[in-house]
Coordinates of C-alpha atoms in Angstrom, one line a residue:
M29 CA 14.7 -1.0 -24.1
T30 CA 11.5 -2.9 -23.7
T31 CA 11.7 -6.7 -23.7
A32 CA 9.3 -9.5 -23.2
A33 CA 7.4 -9.6 -20.0
H34 CA 9.5 -10.8 -17.1
S35 CA 8.6 -13.6 -14.8
A36 CA 7.1 -12.6 -11.4
R37 CA 9.7 -14.9 -9.9
T38 CA 12.6 -12.7 -11.0
T39 CA 14.1 -11.0 -8.0
N40 CA 13.3 -7.3 -8.3
L41 CA 16.4 -5.7 -6.7
E42 CA 16.0 -2.6 -8.8
G43 CA 12.4 -2.0 -7.8
A44 CA 13.1 -2.8 -4.2
A45 CA 16.0 -0.3 -4.1
R46 CA 13.7 2.4 -5.6
A47 CA 11.0 1.7 -3.1
A48 CA 13.4 1.9 -0.1
I49 CA 15.0 5.1 -1.3
A50 CA 11.7 6.8 -2.2
G51 CA 10.4 6.4 1.4
G52 CA 13.7 6.4 3.3
A53 CA 15.2 9.7 2.1
P54 CA 12.2 11.9 3.1
L55 CA 11.9 10.1 6.4
A56 CA 15.6 10.6 7.2
L57 CA 15.2 14.3 6.3
L58 CA 12.3 14.7 8.8
I59 CA 14.3 13.0 11.5
A60 CA 17.3 15.3 10.8
L61 CA 14.9 18.3 11.1
D62 CA 13.5 16.9 14.4
L63 CA 10.0 16.4 12.9
P64 CA 9.3 12.7 13.6
E65 CA 5.6 13.3 14.2
Y66 CA 5.1 13.8 10.4
A67 CA 6.9 10.5 9.5
A68 CA 3.7 8.8 8.3
F69 CA 3.2 11.4 5.5
A70 CA 6.7 10.8 4.1
V71 CA 6.3 7.1 4.2
F72 CA 2.9 7.1 2.5
A73 CA 4.1 9.5 -0.2
G74 CA 7.1 7.2 -0.7
F75 CA 4.7 4.3 -1.6
T76 CA 4.1 6.2 -4.9
A77 CA 7.3 4.7 -6.3
I78 CA 5.9 1.1 -6.0
F79 CA 3.3 1.7 -8.7
G80 CA 4.3 0.9 -12.3
A81 CA 7.6 -0.6 -11.2
T82 CA 8.1 -2.8 -14.3
E83 CA 6.3 -0.7 -17.0
P84 CA 8.0 1.0 -19.9
Y85 CA 9.1 4.4 -18.7
R86 CA 6.7 6.5 -20.9
Q87 CA 3.7 4.6 -19.4
R88 CA 5.3 4.5 -16.0
A89 CA 5.5 8.3 -15.8
V90 CA 1.7 8.4 -16.1
T91 CA 1.1 5.5 -13.7
T92 CA 3.4 6.8 -11.0
G93 CA 2.1 10.4 -11.5
V94 CA -1.5 9.3 -11.1
A95 CA -0.6 7.1 -8.1
G96 CA 1.2 10.0 -6.5
L97 CA -1.8 12.3 -7.1
L98 CA -4.0 9.6 -5.6
Q99 CA -1.8 9.3 -2.5
T100 CA -1.7 13.1 -2.1
L101 CA -5.5 13.4 -2.3
C102 CA -6.1 10.6 0.2
M103 CA -3.7 12.1 2.7
A104 CA -5.3 15.6 2.1
A105 CA -8.7 14.0 2.8
G106 CA -7.4 12.4 5.9
V107 CA -5.9 15.6 7.2
G108 CA -9.2 17.3 6.5
V109 CA -11.0 14.7 8.6
A110 CA -8.4 15.1 11.4
L111 CA -9.0 18.9 11.4
A112 CA -12.7 18.3 11.7
G113 CA -12.1 16.2 14.8
S114 CA -11.8 12.7 13.3
Q115 CA -15.5 12.0 13.8
L116 CA -16.4 8.4 13.2
W117 CA -19.1 9.1 10.6
L118 CA -16.8 11.4 8.7
Q119 CA -14.1 8.8 8.7
A120 CA -16.6 6.2 7.3
V121 CA -17.8 8.6 4.5
G122 CA -14.2 9.4 3.6
L123 CA -13.3 5.7 3.6
V124 CA -16.1 4.9 1.1
V125 CA -15.1 7.8 -1.2
V126 CA -11.4 6.7 -1.1
L127 CA -12.3 3.1 -1.9
V128 CA -14.5 4.0 -4.8
V129 CA -11.9 6.4 -6.3
A130 CA -8.9 4.1 -5.6
V131 CA -10.5 0.9 -7.0
C132 CA -11.7 2.7 -10.1
T133 CA -8.3 4.5 -10.7
L134 CA -6.1 1.4 -10.1
S135 CA -8.4 -0.8 -12.2
V136 CA -8.2 1.6 -15.2
L137 CA -4.4 1.9 -14.8
R138 CA -4.1 -1.9 -14.4
T139 CA -1.5 -1.3 -11.7
I140 CA 0.6 -3.6 -9.6
P141 CA -0.3 -3.6 -6.8
A142 CA -3.9 -3.7 -7.8
Q143 CA -5.5 -3.6 -4.3
P144 CA -6.4 -0.1 -2.8
I145 CA -4.3 -0.8 0.3
F146 CA -1.9 2.2 0.0
P147 CA -4.5 4.9 -0.7
V148 CA -6.7 3.5 2.1
F149 CA -3.7 3.3 4.4
A150 CA -2.8 6.9 3.6
F151 CA -6.3 8.1 4.4
V152 CA -7.0 6.3 7.6
V153 CA -3.7 7.1 9.3
S154 CA -3.7 10.7 8.1
A155 CA -7.2 11.1 9.6
L156 CA -5.8 10.2 13.0
V157 CA -2.5 12.2 13.0
P158 CA -2.9 15.3 15.3
V159 CA -2.7 18.3 13.0
R160 CA -3.4 21.9 13.7
P161 CA -4.4 24.5 11.0
S162 CA -1.1 26.2 11.5
D163 CA 0.6 22.9 10.5
L164 CA -1.0 22.8 7.1
P165 CA 1.8 24.6 5.1
L166 CA 4.4 22.3 6.5
V167 CA 2.3 19.1 6.1
A168 CA 1.5 20.1 2.5
T169 CA 5.2 20.7 1.8
I170 CA 6.1 17.3 3.2
I171 CA 3.5 15.5 1.2
L172 CA 4.1 17.2 -2.1
G173 CA 7.8 17.2 -1.8
S174 CA 7.9 13.5 -0.9
V175 CA 5.5 12.5 -3.7
V176 CA 7.6 14.4 -6.3
W177 CA 10.8 12.8 -4.9
A178 CA 9.1 9.3 -5.2
W179 CA 8.2 10.1 -8.8
L180 CA 11.7 11.1 -9.6
V181 CA 13.1 8.0 -8.0
A182 CA 10.6 5.8 -9.9
M183 CA 11.8 7.4 -13.2
S184 CA 15.5 7.3 -12.3
G185 CA 15.9 3.9 -14.0
L186 CA 15.4 5.6 -17.3
V187 CA 18.7 7.4 -16.9
L188 CA 20.5 4.5 -15.3
R189 CA 19.5 2.1 -18.1
R190 CA 20.6 4.5 -20.8
V191 CA 24.0 4.9 -19.2
F192 CA 24.7 1.4 -17.9
H193 CA 22.4 -1.0 -19.8
P194 CA 24.5 -1.2 -22.9
H195 CA 27.5 -2.3 -20.8
A196 CA 25.7 -4.6 -18.4
P197 CA 22.2 -5.6 -19.7
H198 CA 22.0 -8.7 -17.4
R199 CA 22.0 -6.5 -14.3
F200 CA 18.6 -4.9 -15.3
R201 CA 15.3 -6.6 -14.9
P202 CA 13.4 -6.7 -18.3
L203 CA 10.5 -4.3 -18.6
S204 CA 7.0 -5.6 -19.3
G205 CA 5.1 -4.7 -22.4
R206 CA 2.9 -1.7 -22.7
K207 CA -0.5 -2.2 -21.0
H208 CA -3.8 -1.5 -22.9
R209 CA -5.9 0.8 -20.8
T210 CA -9.5 1.9 -21.4
L211 CA -12.1 3.8 -19.5
A212 CA -14.6 1.2 -20.7
V213 CA -13.8 -0.9 -17.6
L214 CA -15.7 1.7 -15.6
R215 CA -18.9 0.5 -17.2
T216 CA -18.5 -3.2 -16.4
P217 CA -20.4 -4.9 -13.6
A218 CA -17.1 -6.5 -12.5
L219 CA -15.7 -3.2 -11.4
W220 CA -18.6 -2.3 -9.3
E221 CA -18.8 -5.7 -7.8
T222 CA -15.1 -5.2 -6.7
V223 CA -15.9 -1.8 -5.3
A224 CA -18.9 -3.2 -3.4
L225 CA -16.8 -6.0 -1.9
N226 CA -14.2 -3.6 -0.6
V227 CA -16.7 -1.1 0.7
V228 CA -18.8 -3.7 2.5
G229 CA -15.8 -5.5 3.9
A230 CA -14.1 -2.3 5.1
L231 CA -17.2 -0.9 6.8
V232 CA -18.0 -4.2 8.5
A233 CA -14.5 -4.7 9.7
G234 CA -14.1 -1.1 10.8
G235 CA -17.5 -1.1 12.5
V236 CA -16.8 -4.4 14.4
A237 CA -13.3 -3.2 15.4
E238 CA -14.6 0.1 16.6
S239 CA -17.2 -1.7 18.8
I240 CA -14.5 -3.7 20.8
P241 CA -13.6 -1.3 23.6
V242 CA -10.4 -3.2 24.7
L243 CA -8.8 -2.8 21.3
G244 CA -7.4 0.3 19.5
H245 CA -6.3 1.0 16.0
P246 CA -9.5 -0.3 14.3
Y247 CA -8.1 0.9 10.9
W248 CA -5.8 -2.1 10.9
A249 CA -8.9 -4.4 10.5
V250 CA -9.8 -2.3 7.5
I251 CA -6.3 -2.6 6.0
A252 CA -6.4 -6.4 6.5
V253 CA -9.7 -6.5 4.5
V254 CA -8.7 -4.4 1.5
S255 CA -5.3 -6.1 1.2
T256 CA -6.7 -9.6 1.1
L257 CA -9.8 -9.1 -1.1
P258 CA -9.0 -9.8 -4.7
A259 CA -8.7 -6.9 -7.2
L260 CA -10.4 -6.7 -10.5
R261 CA -9.1 -9.5 -12.9
Q262 CA -8.0 -11.6 -9.9
R263 CA -9.6 -14.8 -8.7
H264 CA -10.8 -15.1 -5.1
T265 CA -8.4 -16.7 -2.7
V266 CA -8.7 -17.5 1.0
A267 CA -5.0 -18.4 1.2
R268 CA -4.0 -14.7 1.0
A269 CA -6.0 -14.0 4.2
G270 CA -4.2 -16.9 6.0
Q271 CA -0.8 -15.6 4.8
R272 CA -1.8 -12.1 6.0
V273 CA -2.4 -13.4 9.5
V274 CA 0.7 -15.6 9.7
G275 CA 3.0 -12.9 8.3
T276 CA 1.5 -10.2 10.6
V277 CA 1.9 -12.3 13.7
G278 CA 5.5 -13.0 12.9
G279 CA 6.2 -9.4 11.9
T280 CA 4.6 -8.1 15.1
V281 CA 6.7 -10.4 17.2
I282 CA 9.8 -9.0 15.5
A283 CA 8.6 -5.4 15.8
V284 CA 7.8 -5.7 19.5
G285 CA 11.3 -7.1 20.1
I286 CA 12.8 -4.1 18.4
L287 CA 10.6 -1.5 20.0
L288 CA 11.2 -2.9 23.5
L289 CA 14.8 -1.8 23.0
E290 CA 13.5 1.8 22.6
P291 CA 15.4 2.4 19.3
S292 CA 16.3 6.0 18.4
A293 CA 14.6 7.7 15.5
W294 CA 17.5 7.0 13.2
W295 CA 17.2 3.3 13.9
I296 CA 13.5 3.6 12.8
V297 CA 14.7 5.0 9.5
V298 CA 17.0 2.0 9.1
I299 CA 14.1 -0.4 9.9
A300 CA 11.8 1.4 7.4
V301 CA 14.4 1.3 4.6
V302 CA 15.3 -2.4 5.2
G303 CA 11.7 -3.3 5.7
Q304 CA 10.5 -1.7 2.5
F305 CA 13.4 -3.2 0.5
F306 CA 12.8 -6.8 1.5
A307 CA 9.0 -6.4 1.4
E308 CA 9.3 -5.6 -2.3
I309 CA 11.7 -8.5 -2.8
F310 CA 9.2 -11.1 -1.4
V311 CA 5.8 -9.6 -2.1
A312 CA 5.3 -11.4 -5.5
R313 CA 6.3 -14.9 -4.3
Y314 CA 5.9 -15.1 -0.5
Y315 CA 3.3 -12.7 0.8
A316 CA 3.7 -14.0 4.4
V317 CA 7.5 -13.4 4.3
C318 CA 6.9 -9.9 2.8
L319 CA 4.8 -9.1 5.9
L320 CA 7.6 -10.1 8.2
F321 CA 9.3 -7.0 6.9
L322 CA 6.4 -4.7 6.2
T323 CA 4.8 -5.1 9.6
P324 CA 7.8 -3.9 11.6
L325 CA 8.0 -1.0 9.2
A326 CA 4.4 0.0 9.8
L327 CA 4.6 -0.5 13.6
A328 CA 7.9 1.4 13.9
V329 CA 6.7 4.4 11.9
S330 CA 3.4 4.4 13.9
W331 CA 5.4 4.2 17.2
L332 CA 7.6 7.1 15.9
S333 CA 4.6 9.3 15.2
V334 CA 2.7 8.4 18.3
P335 CA 4.8 6.5 20.9
E336 CA 2.9 3.9 22.9
A337 CA 3.5 0.6 24.8
P338 CA 4.8 -2.0 22.2
E339 CA 2.9 -4.8 23.9
L340 CA -0.5 -3.0 23.5
L341 CA 0.5 -2.0 19.9
A342 CA 1.2 -5.7 19.2
L343 CA -2.1 -6.9 20.7
D344 CA -4.1 -4.4 18.6
R345 CA -2.2 -5.3 15.4
I346 CA -2.7 -9.0 15.7
A347 CA -6.3 -8.9 16.9
Q348 CA -7.4 -6.4 14.3
T349 CA -5.6 -8.3 11.5
V350 CA -7.3 -11.5 12.5
L351 CA -10.6 -9.7 12.6
G352 CA -10.1 -8.2 9.1
A353 CA -9.0 -11.6 7.7
V354 CA -12.1 -13.2 9.1
V355 CA -14.3 -10.6 7.5
S356 CA -12.6 -11.0 4.1
V357 CA -12.8 -14.8 4.2
G358 CA -16.5 -14.4 5.0
L359 CA -17.0 -12.2 2.0
L360 CA -15.1 -14.7 -0.2
V361 CA -17.2 -17.6 1.0
V362 CA -20.4 -15.6 0.1
G363 CA -18.8 -14.6 -3.1
R364 CA -18.1 -18.1 -4.2
A365 CA -21.7 -19.1 -3.4
V366 CA -22.8 -16.3 -5.7
E367 CA -20.3 -17.5 -8.4
R368 CA -21.7 -21.0 -8.3
R369 CA -25.2 -19.8 -8.5
R370 CA -24.7 -17.5 -11.6
G371 CA -21.9 -19.5 -13.3
R372 CA -19.2 -16.9 -13.6
P373 CA -16.6 -15.3 -11.2
L374 CA -17.5 -12.4 -9.0
G375 CA -15.6 -9.3 -10.0
A376 CA -14.8 -10.6 -13.5
T377 CA -16.6 -10.6 -16.8
S378 CA -16.0 -12.4 -20.1
A379 CA -14.6 -9.2 -21.4
I380 CA -12.0 -8.9 -18.7
P381 CA -9.5 -11.7 -18.4
T382 CA -9.1 -13.3 -15.0
V383 CA -5.7 -14.3 -13.7

């Protein structure tokens, strides 16, 4: 069943469909049960299915399972912070812990995506969702049920390939080879340089964003940083930060146009499913285009959980994304100066190949 590694330019319709179904079905169920305020938990749990998308299924079961556990723990930590009053210092401490754990875990697993964007996103938003102690059983059920569902969706291809692959092999994307994983990576300076970049960038961006009184949603600046900084084994690139800004601005314009129409909750489900599907289609080749779909998804789900004026939502989204991109570019410039001084890449060692 396993073939040679596929090209990143191959359209991943199979993976896109899994991602859309993994997040869309729990979201639709919550809407049907008139529980839109918990939409964010279902969506973040659904991101579990993105991890290990092209791996052989025996290895994918582990990758997706660990990713699901990571998403669950990050949301649980966020809910704990929310119950404690979402104090700023507690959010900062939680963010640092999430970044350290997420970067280490994803680096050992050698996952795609490699950046800690989804665990961080799950934590920072969960820390701001209004939750009462009496809500905990329901919230836990939503999170655990959605993660298990996402894992099953991620593994569903195993059955589909056994049934249909012999008759139509050309309709299935080739699986990649088995990845070599080792805990030895935790002892490399490269890993801790990557952790340090993410922690410093996230705290600086979050601190600056929090200090600007006219703007809200400072966590978007944090997300912009962790999504544009390079992961372990990746070279530094400023282009990704620029694509992040361009894609976010375009996606925000689309989202505002949609939200001004005051769509029903069911239309939000449609937006989330379509957005997740096409975001997965374009993420490997055209990151800016990916964000044209991912940004409306994020804003629509945010608006569903906590309705607010679309214009203000858009202003915060664009401004905080630009702020985060500026911080990440600043770190990359400093990083390149360090690279030139010591003669090797920052966040990579001779024992860890850089791509």
